[in-house]
Amino acid sequence: MRVLVIDDEPDLAEFVARLLRRRGDCCQVTHSAESARILLDDQDFDLVLSDLKMPGMSGVDLYDLLNASKHPMANRMAFMSANAPNTPERIRLERTGRPCLEKPFDAARFEEFLLRSQAAAVRSIHDPP
């Protein structure tokens, strides 16, 4: 599986990349939604794992941009978040219906989340909105 990891925290992004590579997945890491947007215009990924809140464009901003333009990667997005419930970003995230993994997490929770995220991405491909 090809996965794009977006997180402004380099250590966390690399931790996620290591977990993915151990599974045999190919991944690319970027540290901003702006740079991810450029990558998504030129490359196809099976899954996009994005931090929710980042400087500049947030993960939900990226999702909204992709979704508004009917970009197929919008339906392949999943999020990671340390934000408390009921924050504006978290409320926006819940409206997307996309999967979200709470930070901090360990390898077992990440694996469970990854399986749910893959299933959600497959469903969205077979049942577009």
PDB file of C-alpha atoms in Angstrom:
ATOM      1  CA  MET A   1       0.000   0.000   0.000  1.00  0.00           C
ATOM      2  CA  ARG A   2       1.220   3.531  -0.807  1.00  0.00           C
ATOM      3  CA  VAL A   3       0.652   5.937   2.073  1.00  0.00           C
ATOM      4  CA  LEU A   4       1.247   9.681   2.366  1.00  0.00           C
ATOM      5  CA  VAL A   5       1.983  10.767   5.955  1.00  0.00           C
ATOM      6  CA  ILE A   6       1.437  14.451   6.778  1.00  0.00           C
ATOM      7  CA  ASP A   7       2.517  15.730  10.185  1.00  0.00           C
ATOM      8  CA  ASP A   8       4.320  18.897  11.256  1.00  0.00           C
ATOM      9  CA  GLU A   9       6.048  16.950  14.052  1.00  0.00           C
ATOM     10  CA  PRO A  10       8.992  15.219  12.319  1.00  0.00           C
ATOM     11  CA  ASP A  11       9.502  12.636  15.089  1.00  0.00           C
ATOM     12  CA  LEU A  12       5.885  11.508  14.969  1.00  0.00           C
ATOM     13  CA  ALA A  13       5.849  11.452  11.167  1.00  0.00           C
ATOM     14  CA  GLU A  14       8.946   9.235  11.172  1.00  0.00           C
ATOM     15  CA  PHE A  15       7.434   6.950  13.850  1.00  0.00           C
ATOM     16  CA  VAL A  16       4.372   6.457  11.651  1.00  0.00           C
ATOM     17  CA  ALA A  17       6.585   5.870   8.602  1.00  0.00           C
ATOM     18  CA  ARG A  18       8.566   3.197  10.483  1.00  0.00           C
ATOM     19  CA  LEU A  19       5.356   1.410  11.498  1.00  0.00           C
ATOM     20  CA  LEU A  20       4.158   1.450   7.900  1.00  0.00           C
ATOM     21  CA  ARG A  21       7.468   0.215   6.495  1.00  0.00           C
ATOM     22  CA  ARG A  22       7.532  -2.664   8.998  1.00  0.00           C
ATOM     23  CA  ARG A  23       4.216  -3.769   7.516  1.00  0.00           C
ATOM     24  CA  GLY A  24       5.741  -3.648   4.054  1.00  0.00           C
ATOM     25  CA  ASP A  25       3.931  -0.486   3.005  1.00  0.00           C
ATOM     26  CA  CYS A  26       5.561   2.248   0.923  1.00  0.00           C
ATOM     27  CA  CYS A  27       5.243   5.689   2.411  1.00  0.00           C
ATOM     28  CA  GLN A  28       6.174   9.250   1.747  1.00  0.00           C
ATOM     29  CA  VAL A  29       6.408  11.835   4.510  1.00  0.00           C
ATOM     30  CA  THR A  30       5.729  15.543   4.298  1.00  0.00           C
ATOM     31  CA  HIS A  31       5.443  18.099   7.089  1.00  0.00           C
ATOM     32  CA  SER A  32       2.738  20.441   5.803  1.00  0.00           C
ATOM     33  CA  ALA A  33      -0.654  20.266   4.139  1.00  0.00           C
ATOM     34  CA  GLU A  34       0.589  22.731   1.521  1.00  0.00           C
ATOM     35  CA  SER A  35       3.368  20.405   0.383  1.00  0.00           C
ATOM     36  CA  ALA A  36       0.980  17.437   0.550  1.00  0.00           C
ATOM     37  CA  ARG A  37      -1.396  19.239  -1.798  1.00  0.00           C
ATOM     38  CA  ILE A  38       1.359  19.500  -4.410  1.00  0.00           C
ATOM     39  CA  LEU A  39       2.235  15.812  -4.013  1.00  0.00           C
ATOM     40  CA  LEU A  40      -1.424  14.809  -4.324  1.00  0.00           C
ATOM     41  CA  ASP A  41      -1.700  16.662  -7.630  1.00  0.00           C
ATOM     42  CA  ASP A  42       1.089  14.519  -9.102  1.00  0.00           C
ATOM     43  CA  GLN A  43       0.923  11.182  -7.256  1.00  0.00           C
ATOM     44  CA  ASP A  44      -1.644   8.600  -6.270  1.00  0.00           C
ATOM     45  CA  PHE A  45      -1.781   7.088  -2.786  1.00  0.00           C
ATOM     46  CA  ASP A  46      -3.925   4.342  -1.324  1.00  0.00           C
ATOM     47  CA  LEU A  47      -4.220   6.232   1.956  1.00  0.00           C
ATOM     48  CA  VAL A  48      -3.422   9.732   3.235  1.00  0.00           C
ATOM     49  CA  LEU A  49      -2.738   9.989   6.996  1.00  0.00           C
ATOM     50  CA  SER A  50      -2.790  13.592   8.127  1.00  0.00           C
ATOM     51  CA  ASP A  51      -2.310  15.404  11.380  1.00  0.00           C
ATOM     52  CA  LEU A  52      -5.412  17.409  12.158  1.00  0.00           C
ATOM     53  CA  LYS A  53      -3.899  20.687  13.330  1.00  0.00           C
ATOM     54  CA  MET A  54      -0.784  22.091  11.676  1.00  0.00           C
ATOM     55  CA  PRO A  55       0.580  25.589  11.080  1.00  0.00           C
ATOM     56  CA  GLY A  56      -0.928  27.188   8.003  1.00  0.00           C
ATOM     57  CA  MET A  57      -3.314  24.801   6.296  1.00  0.00           C
ATOM     58  CA  SER A  58      -4.790  22.180   8.646  1.00  0.00           C
ATOM     59  CA  GLY A  59      -5.509  18.597   7.716  1.00  0.00           C
ATOM     60  CA  VAL A  60      -9.231  19.374   7.536  1.00  0.00           C
ATOM     61  CA  ASP A  61      -8.492  22.388   5.313  1.00  0.00           C
ATOM     62  CA  LEU A  62      -6.678  20.023   2.953  1.00  0.00           C
ATOM     63  CA  TYR A  63      -9.577  17.569   3.064  1.00  0.00           C
ATOM     64  CA  ASP A  64     -12.090  20.357   2.350  1.00  0.00           C
ATOM     65  CA  LEU A  65     -10.007  21.595  -0.583  1.00  0.00           C
ATOM     66  CA  LEU A  66      -9.705  18.108  -2.077  1.00  0.00           C
ATOM     67  CA  ASN A  67     -13.353  17.278  -1.436  1.00  0.00           C
ATOM     68  CA  ALA A  68     -14.585  20.525  -3.024  1.00  0.00           C
ATOM     69  CA  SER A  69     -12.628  19.725  -6.187  1.00  0.00           C
ATOM     70  CA  LYS A  70     -13.839  16.093  -6.145  1.00  0.00           C
ATOM     71  CA  HIS A  71     -10.237  14.889  -5.871  1.00  0.00           C
ATOM     72  CA  PRO A  72     -10.240  11.105  -5.270  1.00  0.00           C
ATOM     73  CA  MET A  73      -7.727  11.424  -2.440  1.00  0.00           C
ATOM     74  CA  ALA A  74     -10.308  13.193  -0.238  1.00  0.00           C
ATOM     75  CA  ASN A  75     -12.059   9.864   0.308  1.00  0.00           C
ATOM     76  CA  ARG A  76      -8.765   8.193   1.167  1.00  0.00           C
ATOM     77  CA  MET A  77      -7.890  10.553   4.018  1.00  0.00           C
ATOM     78  CA  ALA A  78      -7.681   9.644   7.690  1.00  0.00           C
ATOM     79  CA  PHE A  79      -6.530  11.824  10.554  1.00  0.00           C
ATOM     80  CA  MET A  80      -4.346  11.754  13.661  1.00  0.00           C
ATOM     81  CA  SER A  81      -5.105  14.250  16.411  1.00  0.00           C
ATOM     82  CA  ALA A  82      -4.046  15.374  19.861  1.00  0.00           C
ATOM     83  CA  ASN A  83      -6.868  17.949  19.914  1.00  0.00           C
ATOM     84  CA  ALA A  84      -9.455  17.780  22.637  1.00  0.00           C
ATOM     85  CA  PRO A  85     -13.074  17.112  21.686  1.00  0.00           C
ATOM     86  CA  ASN A  86     -15.271  20.139  21.000  1.00  0.00           C
ATOM     87  CA  THR A  87     -12.487  22.281  19.554  1.00  0.00           C
ATOM     88  CA  PRO A  88     -13.393  23.971  16.250  1.00  0.00           C
ATOM     89  CA  GLU A  89     -10.976  21.770  14.257  1.00  0.00           C
ATOM     90  CA  ARG A  90     -12.305  18.623  15.933  1.00  0.00           C
ATOM     91  CA  ILE A  91     -15.909  19.578  15.176  1.00  0.00           C
ATOM     92  CA  ARG A  92     -14.971  20.179  11.524  1.00  0.00           C
ATOM     93  CA  LEU A  93     -13.232  16.798  11.457  1.00  0.00           C
ATOM     94  CA  GLU A  94     -16.290  14.994  12.791  1.00  0.00           C
ATOM     95  CA  ARG A  95     -18.377  16.488   9.997  1.00  0.00           C
ATOM     96  CA  THR A  96     -16.092  14.852   7.396  1.00  0.00           C
ATOM     97  CA  GLY A  97     -16.893  11.360   8.643  1.00  0.00           C
ATOM     98  CA  ARG A  98     -13.243  10.359   8.116  1.00  0.00           C
ATOM     99  CA  PRO A  99     -11.445   8.091  10.626  1.00  0.00           C
ATOM    100  CA  CYS A 100      -9.332   9.685  13.360  1.00  0.00           C
ATOM    101  CA  LEU A 101      -6.681   8.247  15.683  1.00  0.00           C
ATOM    102  CA  GLU A 102      -6.079   9.971  19.009  1.00  0.00           C
ATOM    103  CA  LYS A 103      -2.482  10.889  19.880  1.00  0.00           C
ATOM    104  CA  PRO A 104      -0.535   9.544  21.628  1.00  0.00           C
ATOM    105  CA  PHE A 105      -0.813   6.008  20.262  1.00  0.00           C
ATOM    106  CA  ASP A 106       1.215   2.821  20.199  1.00  0.00           C
ATOM    107  CA  ALA A 107       1.873   0.323  17.402  1.00  0.00           C
ATOM    108  CA  ALA A 108      -1.158  -1.858  18.270  1.00  0.00           C
ATOM    109  CA  ARG A 109      -3.614   1.059  18.219  1.00  0.00           C
ATOM    110  CA  PHE A 110      -2.052   2.327  15.014  1.00  0.00           C
ATOM    111  CA  GLU A 111      -2.486  -1.065  13.330  1.00  0.00           C
ATOM    112  CA  GLU A 112      -6.161  -1.200  14.322  1.00  0.00           C
ATOM    113  CA  PHE A 113      -6.673   2.351  13.057  1.00  0.00           C
ATOM    114  CA  LEU A 114      -4.897   1.562   9.796  1.00  0.00           C
ATOM    115  CA  LEU A 115      -7.203  -1.382   9.110  1.00  0.00           C
ATOM    116  CA  ARG A 116     -10.285   0.790   9.742  1.00  0.00           C
ATOM    117  CA  SER A 117      -8.877   3.558   7.550  1.00  0.00           C
ATOM    118  CA  GLN A 118      -8.140   1.149   4.699  1.00  0.00           C
ATOM    119  CA  ALA A 119     -11.674  -0.234   4.910  1.00  0.00           C
ATOM    120  CA  ALA A 120     -13.139   3.284   4.842  1.00  0.00           C
ATOM    121  CA  ALA A 121     -11.014   4.190   1.798  1.00  0.00           C
ATOM    122  CA  VAL A 122     -12.110   1.032  -0.053  1.00  0.00           C
ATOM    123  CA  ARG A 123     -15.773   1.695   0.764  1.00  0.00           C
ATOM    124  CA  SER A 124     -15.497   5.238  -0.552  1.00  0.00           C
ATOM    125  CA  ILE A 125     -13.999   3.993  -3.821  1.00  0.00           C
ATOM    126  CA  HIS A 126     -16.842   1.519  -4.345  1.00  0.00           C
ATOM    127  CA  ASP A 127     -19.596   3.811  -3.027  1.00  0.00           C
ATOM    128  CA  PRO A 128     -18.710   7.382  -4.091  1.00  0.00           C
ATOM    129  CA  PRO A 129     -20.857  10.184  -2.617  1.00  0.00           C
TER     130      PRO A 129
END
